[in-house]
């Protein structure tokens, strides 16, 4: 069983739609949960991180973590063509440890 | 602020050959990571350094992979001999360690193709 599971299916949405992405994880010791965005031929860049359970909002992006169900979510409101990228969820034991990544979701926002 | 630098960006070799990748982290970042990202997968940690000491190399295939960070700054990752399944993007990341979450900044990666 992989530590972080993410259904890797591609997702195409029209501009302005809400994008909903989610992951599950198996290690209950994970404390930090991240969403990374990766453009083609680039390294991942941190979009948001959450410590333990709860919600975090940053502009059009909202991250949610439910530790009781080991569920991680990312919502993108008013999606833009510039949001087209691969989104990777990740988790770690503490702030300095290795990141355990999901497989990523390729998101395409159609103008 | 300059980002994480990696070279080369692309490398094509034949199986059983050796190859080396170089990484220059962000200035002042004591923690350095090497990840392997196979096509269609998320990155997988190979090795983590704190300054020039190894923190975690539990997922490094030590029979063929080696890495060093001699002066606590630049790092090299070597594969010898390469196998077909080593075809992947090798990502270097660095972070400024601290008591809470410390963002890992990724370089653009080296795309390795083993024929």
PDB file of C-alpha atoms in Angstrom:
ATOM      1  CA  UNK A   1       0.000   0.000   0.000  1.00  0.00           C
ATOM      2  CA  UNK A   2       1.432   3.356  -1.038  1.00  0.00           C
ATOM      3  CA  UNK A   3       1.675   5.965   1.678  1.00  0.00           C
ATOM      4  CA  UNK A   4      -0.237   8.557  -0.334  1.00  0.00           C
ATOM      5  CA  UNK A   5      -2.828   7.564  -2.920  1.00  0.00           C
ATOM      6  CA  UNK A   6      -4.015   9.941  -5.603  1.00  0.00           C
ATOM      7  CA  UNK A   7      -6.178   8.869  -8.508  1.00  0.00           C
ATOM      8  CA  UNK A   8      -3.985  10.016 -11.401  1.00  0.00           C
ATOM      9  CA  UNK A   9      -6.787  10.521 -13.901  1.00  0.00           C
ATOM     10  CA  UNK A  10      -6.599  13.736 -15.988  1.00  0.00           C
ATOM     11  CA  UNK A  11      -9.216  16.394 -15.398  1.00  0.00           C
ATOM     12  CA  UNK A  12     -10.516  18.876 -17.988  1.00  0.00           C
ATOM     13  CA  UNK A  13     -12.744  21.731 -16.873  1.00  0.00           C
ATOM     14  CA  UNK A  14     -14.060  24.910 -18.509  1.00  0.00           C
ATOM     15  CA  UNK A  15     -12.638  28.231 -17.382  1.00  0.00           C
ATOM     16  CA  UNK A  16     -14.366  29.499 -14.254  1.00  0.00           C
ATOM     17  CA  UNK A  17     -15.310  26.039 -12.956  1.00  0.00           C
ATOM     18  CA  UNK A  18     -14.375  24.678  -9.555  1.00  0.00           C
ATOM     19  CA  UNK A  19     -11.632  22.060  -9.571  1.00  0.00           C
ATOM     20  CA  UNK A  20     -11.768  19.446  -6.817  1.00  0.00           C
ATOM     21  CA  UNK A  21      -8.798  17.172  -6.150  1.00  0.00           C
ATOM     22  CA  UNK A  22      -8.280  14.668  -3.359  1.00  0.00           C
ATOM     23  CA  UNK A  23      -5.892  12.138  -1.887  1.00  0.00           C
ATOM     24  CA  UNK A  24      -5.882   9.574   0.872  1.00  0.00           C
ATOM     25  CA  UNK A  25      -2.963   8.516   3.010  1.00  0.00           C
ATOM     26  CA  UNK A  26      -2.173   5.513   5.168  1.00  0.00           C
ATOM     27  CA  UNK A  27       0.385   6.713   7.728  1.00  0.00           C
ATOM     28  CA  UNK A  28      -1.453   8.228  10.674  1.00  0.00           C
ATOM     29  CA  UNK A  29       1.823   9.782  11.882  1.00  0.00           C
ATOM     30  CA  UNK A  30       1.843  12.284   9.016  1.00  0.00           C
ATOM     31  CA  UNK A  31       1.482  15.827  10.387  1.00  0.00           C
ATOM     32  CA  UNK A  32       2.113  18.099   7.395  1.00  0.00           C
ATOM     33  CA  UNK A  33       0.109  17.991   4.200  1.00  0.00           C
ATOM     34  CA  UNK A  34       1.057  19.817   1.043  1.00  0.00           C
ATOM     35  CA  UNK A  35      -0.192  20.502  -2.435  1.00  0.00           C
ATOM     36  CA  UNK A  36       2.420  21.088  -5.104  1.00  0.00           C
ATOM     37  CA  UNK A  37       1.850  22.372  -8.622  1.00  0.00           C
ATOM     38  CA  UNK A  38       4.101  21.147 -11.413  1.00  0.00           C
ATOM     39  CA  UNK A  39       4.167  22.693 -14.851  1.00  0.00           C
ATOM     40  CA  UNK A  40       5.517  20.663 -17.766  1.00  0.00           C
ATOM     41  CA  UNK A  41       9.306  20.311 -17.716  1.00  0.00           C
ATOM     42  CA  UNK A  42       9.539  22.136 -14.381  1.00  0.00           C
ATOM     43  CA  UNK A  43      10.088  21.094 -10.781  1.00  0.00           C
ATOM     44  CA  UNK A  44       7.168  21.055  -8.337  1.00  0.00           C
ATOM     45  CA  UNK A  45       6.396  24.299  -6.516  1.00  0.00           C
ATOM     46  CA  UNK A  46       4.590  24.522  -3.201  1.00  0.00           C
ATOM     47  CA  UNK A  47       1.031  25.764  -3.509  1.00  0.00           C
ATOM     48  CA  UNK A  48      -0.228  25.304   0.040  1.00  0.00           C
ATOM     49  CA  UNK A  49       0.531  23.395   3.192  1.00  0.00           C
ATOM     50  CA  UNK A  50      -1.581  22.491   6.213  1.00  0.00           C
ATOM     51  CA  UNK A  51      -0.493  21.345   9.624  1.00  0.00           C
ATOM     52  CA  UNK A  52      -2.719  18.599  11.091  1.00  0.00           C
ATOM     53  CA  UNK A  53      -6.469  18.775  10.405  1.00  0.00           C
ATOM     54  CA  UNK A  54      -8.329  21.817   9.210  1.00  0.00           C
ATOM     55  CA  UNK A  55      -8.890  24.173   6.323  1.00  0.00           C
ATOM     56  CA  UNK A  56      -6.595  26.724   4.795  1.00  0.00           C
ATOM     57  CA  UNK A  57      -7.529  29.281   2.201  1.00  0.00           C
ATOM     58  CA  UNK A  58      -5.261  31.322  -0.070  1.00  0.00           C
ATOM     59  CA  UNK A  59      -7.005  33.347  -2.712  1.00  0.00           C
ATOM     60  CA  UNK A  60      -8.784  30.973  -5.073  1.00  0.00           C
ATOM     61  CA  UNK A  61      -7.256  27.898  -3.430  1.00  0.00           C
ATOM     62  CA  UNK A  62      -8.573  25.984  -0.417  1.00  0.00           C
ATOM     63  CA  UNK A  63      -6.849  22.994   1.168  1.00  0.00           C
ATOM     64  CA  UNK A  64      -8.619  20.673   3.580  1.00  0.00           C
ATOM     65  CA  UNK A  65      -7.252  17.881   5.744  1.00  0.00           C
ATOM     66  CA  UNK A  66      -9.372  15.403   7.682  1.00  0.00           C
ATOM     67  CA  UNK A  67      -7.024  13.275   9.786  1.00  0.00           C
ATOM     68  CA  UNK A  68      -9.855  11.114  11.099  1.00  0.00           C
ATOM     69  CA  UNK A  69     -10.510   9.806   7.586  1.00  0.00           C
ATOM     70  CA  UNK A  70      -6.952  10.381   6.290  1.00  0.00           C
ATOM     71  CA  UNK A  71      -8.292  12.529   3.472  1.00  0.00           C
ATOM     72  CA  UNK A  72      -6.640  15.530   1.780  1.00  0.00           C
ATOM     73  CA  UNK A  73      -8.459  17.871  -0.599  1.00  0.00           C
ATOM     74  CA  UNK A  74      -7.700  20.873  -2.782  1.00  0.00           C
ATOM     75  CA  UNK A  75     -10.291  23.147  -4.313  1.00  0.00           C
ATOM     76  CA  UNK A  76      -9.579  25.724  -6.993  1.00  0.00           C
ATOM     77  CA  UNK A  77     -12.309  28.305  -7.485  1.00  0.00           C
ATOM     78  CA  UNK A  78     -12.798  30.337 -10.656  1.00  0.00           C
ATOM     79  CA  UNK A  79     -10.240  28.201 -12.477  1.00  0.00           C
ATOM     80  CA  UNK A  80      -8.050  29.919 -15.060  1.00  0.00           C
ATOM     81  CA  UNK A  81      -6.133  28.519 -18.063  1.00  0.00           C
ATOM     82  CA  UNK A  82      -2.942  29.362 -16.141  1.00  0.00           C
ATOM     83  CA  UNK A  83      -4.012  26.782 -13.536  1.00  0.00           C
ATOM     84  CA  UNK A  84      -3.413  24.040 -16.123  1.00  0.00           C
ATOM     85  CA  UNK A  85      -0.717  21.882 -14.538  1.00  0.00           C
ATOM     86  CA  UNK A  86      -0.179  18.673 -12.615  1.00  0.00           C
ATOM     87  CA  UNK A  87      -1.187  18.865  -8.956  1.00  0.00           C
ATOM     88  CA  UNK A  88       0.615  16.631  -6.486  1.00  0.00           C
ATOM     89  CA  UNK A  89      -0.477  15.993  -2.933  1.00  0.00           C
ATOM     90  CA  UNK A  90       2.226  15.197  -0.388  1.00  0.00           C
ATOM     91  CA  UNK A  91       2.603  14.432   3.292  1.00  0.00           C
ATOM     92  CA  UNK A  92       5.443  14.354   5.770  1.00  0.00           C
ATOM     93  CA  UNK A  93       6.067  13.362   9.366  1.00  0.00           C
ATOM     94  CA  UNK A  94       7.518  16.701  10.314  1.00  0.00           C
ATOM     95  CA  UNK A  95       8.556  19.865   8.580  1.00  0.00           C
ATOM     96  CA  UNK A  96      11.993  18.606   7.632  1.00  0.00           C
ATOM     97  CA  UNK A  97      11.352  15.037   6.616  1.00  0.00           C
ATOM     98  CA  UNK A  98      10.966  13.494   3.215  1.00  0.00           C
ATOM     99  CA  UNK A  99       7.781  14.172   1.313  1.00  0.00           C
ATOM    100  CA  UNK A 100       5.610  11.196   0.366  1.00  0.00           C
ATOM    101  CA  UNK A 101       3.888  12.165  -2.872  1.00  0.00           C
ATOM    102  CA  UNK A 102       0.781  10.990  -4.651  1.00  0.00           C
ATOM    103  CA  UNK A 103       0.917  10.284  -8.381  1.00  0.00           C
ATOM    104  CA  UNK A 104      -0.503  13.664  -9.365  1.00  0.00           C
ATOM    105  CA  UNK A 105      -3.540  14.878 -11.316  1.00  0.00           C
ATOM    106  CA  UNK A 106      -3.123  16.618 -14.638  1.00  0.00           C
ATOM    107  CA  UNK A 107      -5.612  19.481 -14.772  1.00  0.00           C
ATOM    108  CA  UNK A 108      -6.500  21.256 -18.013  1.00  0.00           C
ATOM    109  CA  UNK A 109      -8.596  24.425 -17.842  1.00  0.00           C
ATOM    110  CA  UNK A 110     -10.210  25.101 -21.203  1.00  0.00           C
ATOM    111  CA  UNK A 111     -10.721  28.789 -22.139  1.00  0.00           C
TER     112      UNK A 111
ATOM    113  CA  UNK B   1      16.935  35.009  -4.989  1.00  0.00           C
ATOM    114  CA  UNK B   2      18.405  32.356  -7.277  1.00  0.00           C
ATOM    115  CA  UNK B   3      16.644  29.018  -7.268  1.00  0.00           C
ATOM    116  CA  UNK B   4      17.980  25.488  -7.132  1.00  0.00           C
ATOM    117  CA  UNK B   5      20.264  24.848 -10.094  1.00  0.00           C
ATOM    118  CA  UNK B   6      20.682  21.452 -11.724  1.00  0.00           C
ATOM    119  CA  UNK B   7      22.751  20.200 -14.613  1.00  0.00           C
ATOM    120  CA  UNK B   8      22.618  18.737 -17.099  1.00  0.00           C
ATOM    121  CA  UNK B   9      18.944  19.263 -17.975  1.00  0.00           C
ATOM    122  CA  UNK B  10      18.839  16.233 -20.252  1.00  0.00           C
ATOM    123  CA  UNK B  11      20.982  13.116 -20.555  1.00  0.00           C
ATOM    124  CA  UNK B  12      20.709  10.076 -22.800  1.00  0.00           C
ATOM    125  CA  UNK B  13      22.896   7.047 -22.078  1.00  0.00           C
ATOM    126  CA  UNK B  14      22.933   3.351 -22.832  1.00  0.00           C
ATOM    127  CA  UNK B  15      22.308   0.761 -20.158  1.00  0.00           C
ATOM    128  CA  UNK B  16      25.324  -0.214 -18.098  1.00  0.00           C
ATOM    129  CA  UNK B  17      26.897   3.216 -18.615  1.00  0.00           C
ATOM    130  CA  UNK B  18      27.456   5.594 -15.716  1.00  0.00           C
ATOM    131  CA  UNK B  19      26.027   9.081 -15.283  1.00  0.00           C
ATOM    132  CA  UNK B  20      26.302  11.928 -12.780  1.00  0.00           C
ATOM    133  CA  UNK B  21      23.991  14.784 -11.934  1.00  0.00           C
ATOM    134  CA  UNK B  22      24.883  18.012 -10.182  1.00  0.00           C
ATOM    135  CA  UNK B  23      22.830  20.218  -7.884  1.00  0.00           C
ATOM    136  CA  UNK B  24      23.512  23.653  -6.409  1.00  0.00           C
ATOM    137  CA  UNK B  25      20.959  24.478  -3.693  1.00  0.00           C
ATOM    138  CA  UNK B  26      19.663  27.866  -2.648  1.00  0.00           C
ATOM    139  CA  UNK B  27      22.277  29.736  -0.652  1.00  0.00           C
ATOM    140  CA  UNK B  28      21.965  29.065   3.072  1.00  0.00           C
ATOM    141  CA  UNK B  29      19.820  25.957   2.705  1.00  0.00           C
ATOM    142  CA  UNK B  30      21.386  23.270   4.854  1.00  0.00           C
ATOM    143  CA  UNK B  31      19.001  20.493   3.846  1.00  0.00           C
ATOM    144  CA  UNK B  32      19.248  18.959   0.391  1.00  0.00           C
ATOM    145  CA  UNK B  33      17.092  16.222  -1.137  1.00  0.00           C
ATOM    146  CA  UNK B  34      17.332  14.094  -4.267  1.00  0.00           C
ATOM    147  CA  UNK B  35      14.066  12.723  -5.634  1.00  0.00           C
ATOM    148  CA  UNK B  36      13.368  10.369  -8.539  1.00  0.00           C
ATOM    149  CA  UNK B  37      10.227  11.041 -10.578  1.00  0.00           C
ATOM    150  CA  UNK B  38       9.266   8.314 -13.021  1.00  0.00           C
ATOM    151  CA  UNK B  39       6.831   9.343 -15.766  1.00  0.00           C
ATOM    152  CA  UNK B  40       3.282   9.397 -14.420  1.00  0.00           C
ATOM    153  CA  UNK B  41       4.392   9.101 -10.783  1.00  0.00           C
ATOM    154  CA  UNK B  42       5.019  11.464  -7.945  1.00  0.00           C
ATOM    155  CA  UNK B  43       8.607  12.138  -6.838  1.00  0.00           C
ATOM    156  CA  UNK B  44      10.205   9.549  -4.554  1.00  0.00           C
ATOM    157  CA  UNK B  45      12.948  10.516  -2.120  1.00  0.00           C
ATOM    158  CA  UNK B  46      16.307   8.895  -2.808  1.00  0.00           C
ATOM    159  CA  UNK B  47      18.487  10.654  -0.239  1.00  0.00           C
ATOM    160  CA  UNK B  48      18.354  13.557   2.214  1.00  0.00           C
ATOM    161  CA  UNK B  49      21.404  15.502   3.435  1.00  0.00           C
ATOM    162  CA  UNK B  50      21.703  17.831   6.391  1.00  0.00           C
ATOM    163  CA  UNK B  51      24.812  19.880   5.622  1.00  0.00           C
ATOM    164  CA  UNK B  52      27.200  17.145   4.438  1.00  0.00           C
ATOM    165  CA  UNK B  53      25.702  14.328   6.517  1.00  0.00           C
ATOM    166  CA  UNK B  54      23.157  11.778   5.305  1.00  0.00           C
ATOM    167  CA  UNK B  55      19.808  11.934   7.143  1.00  0.00           C
ATOM    168  CA  UNK B  56      17.825   9.401   5.114  1.00  0.00           C
ATOM    169  CA  UNK B  57      18.992   7.105   2.329  1.00  0.00           C
ATOM    170  CA  UNK B  58      16.604   4.242   3.021  1.00  0.00           C
ATOM    171  CA  UNK B  59      15.176   4.295  -0.518  1.00  0.00           C
ATOM    172  CA  UNK B  60      18.488   4.727  -2.355  1.00  0.00           C
ATOM    173  CA  UNK B  61      19.472   1.618  -4.394  1.00  0.00           C
ATOM    174  CA  UNK B  62      22.945   1.557  -2.947  1.00  0.00           C
ATOM    175  CA  UNK B  63      24.249  -1.138  -5.289  1.00  0.00           C
ATOM    176  CA  UNK B  64      24.154   1.351  -8.166  1.00  0.00           C
ATOM    177  CA  UNK B  65      23.332   4.813  -6.813  1.00  0.00           C
ATOM    178  CA  UNK B  66      25.626   7.033  -4.784  1.00  0.00           C
ATOM    179  CA  UNK B  67      25.460  10.644  -3.683  1.00  0.00           C
ATOM    180  CA  UNK B  68      27.698  13.066  -1.903  1.00  0.00           C
ATOM    181  CA  UNK B  69      27.663  16.572  -0.575  1.00  0.00           C
ATOM    182  CA  UNK B  70      31.263  17.133   0.375  1.00  0.00           C
ATOM    183  CA  UNK B  71      31.301  20.751   1.541  1.00  0.00           C
ATOM    184  CA  UNK B  72      27.682  20.980   2.609  1.00  0.00           C
ATOM    185  CA  UNK B  73      26.700  22.967  -0.473  1.00  0.00           C
ATOM    186  CA  UNK B  74      26.723  21.360  -3.945  1.00  0.00           C
ATOM    187  CA  UNK B  75      25.757  17.739  -4.363  1.00  0.00           C
ATOM    188  CA  UNK B  76      26.251  15.063  -7.002  1.00  0.00           C
ATOM    189  CA  UNK B  77      24.155  11.960  -7.626  1.00  0.00           C
ATOM    190  CA  UNK B  78      25.736   9.110  -9.575  1.00  0.00           C
ATOM    191  CA  UNK B  79      24.307   5.993 -11.168  1.00  0.00           C
ATOM    192  CA  UNK B  80      26.695   3.190 -12.082  1.00  0.00           C
ATOM    193  CA  UNK B  81      25.748   1.063 -13.973  1.00  0.00           C
ATOM    194  CA  UNK B  82      22.459   2.430 -15.269  1.00  0.00           C
ATOM    195  CA  UNK B  83      19.450   0.224 -15.972  1.00  0.00           C
ATOM    196  CA  UNK B  84      16.484   0.849 -18.259  1.00  0.00           C
ATOM    197  CA  UNK B  85      14.242   1.389 -15.234  1.00  0.00           C
ATOM    198  CA  UNK B  86      16.399   4.333 -14.121  1.00  0.00           C
ATOM    199  CA  UNK B  87      14.837   6.454 -16.878  1.00  0.00           C
ATOM    200  CA  UNK B  88      13.231   9.269 -14.917  1.00  0.00           C
ATOM    201  CA  UNK B  89      13.538  12.912 -13.929  1.00  0.00           C
ATOM    202  CA  UNK B  90      15.946  13.444 -11.045  1.00  0.00           C
ATOM    203  CA  UNK B  91      14.896  16.373  -8.926  1.00  0.00           C
ATOM    204  CA  UNK B  92      17.028  18.185  -6.399  1.00  0.00           C
ATOM    205  CA  UNK B  93      15.353  20.200  -3.649  1.00  0.00           C
ATOM    206  CA  UNK B  94      16.673  22.295  -0.787  1.00  0.00           C
ATOM    207  CA  UNK B  95      15.234  23.729   2.403  1.00  0.00           C
ATOM    208  CA  UNK B  96      16.230  25.905   5.343  1.00  0.00           C
ATOM    209  CA  UNK B  97      15.742  23.605   8.343  1.00  0.00           C
ATOM    210  CA  UNK B  98      13.778  24.766  11.352  1.00  0.00           C
ATOM    211  CA  UNK B  99      11.346  23.643  14.041  1.00  0.00           C
ATOM    212  CA  UNK B 100       8.229  23.797  11.888  1.00  0.00           C
ATOM    213  CA  UNK B 101       7.345  23.285   8.251  1.00  0.00           C
ATOM    214  CA  UNK B 102      10.141  24.274   5.923  1.00  0.00           C
ATOM    215  CA  UNK B 103       9.304  24.580   2.259  1.00  0.00           C
ATOM    216  CA  UNK B 104      11.291  22.416  -0.086  1.00  0.00           C
ATOM    217  CA  UNK B 105      12.306  24.343  -3.206  1.00  0.00           C
ATOM    218  CA  UNK B 106      12.756  22.159  -6.260  1.00  0.00           C
ATOM    219  CA  UNK B 107      15.102  22.579  -9.171  1.00  0.00           C
ATOM    220  CA  UNK B 108      13.994  21.954 -12.784  1.00  0.00           C
ATOM    221  CA  UNK B 109      15.316  18.412 -12.748  1.00  0.00           C
ATOM    222  CA  UNK B 110      17.554  16.300 -14.977  1.00  0.00           C
ATOM    223  CA  UNK B 111      15.658  14.121 -17.434  1.00  0.00           C
ATOM    224  CA  UNK B 112      17.542  10.824 -17.870  1.00  0.00           C
ATOM    225  CA  UNK B 113      16.801   8.407 -20.688  1.00  0.00           C
ATOM    226  CA  UNK B 114      18.480   4.996 -20.550  1.00  0.00           C
ATOM    227  CA  UNK B 115      18.448   3.112 -23.864  1.00  0.00           C
TER     228      UNK B 115
END
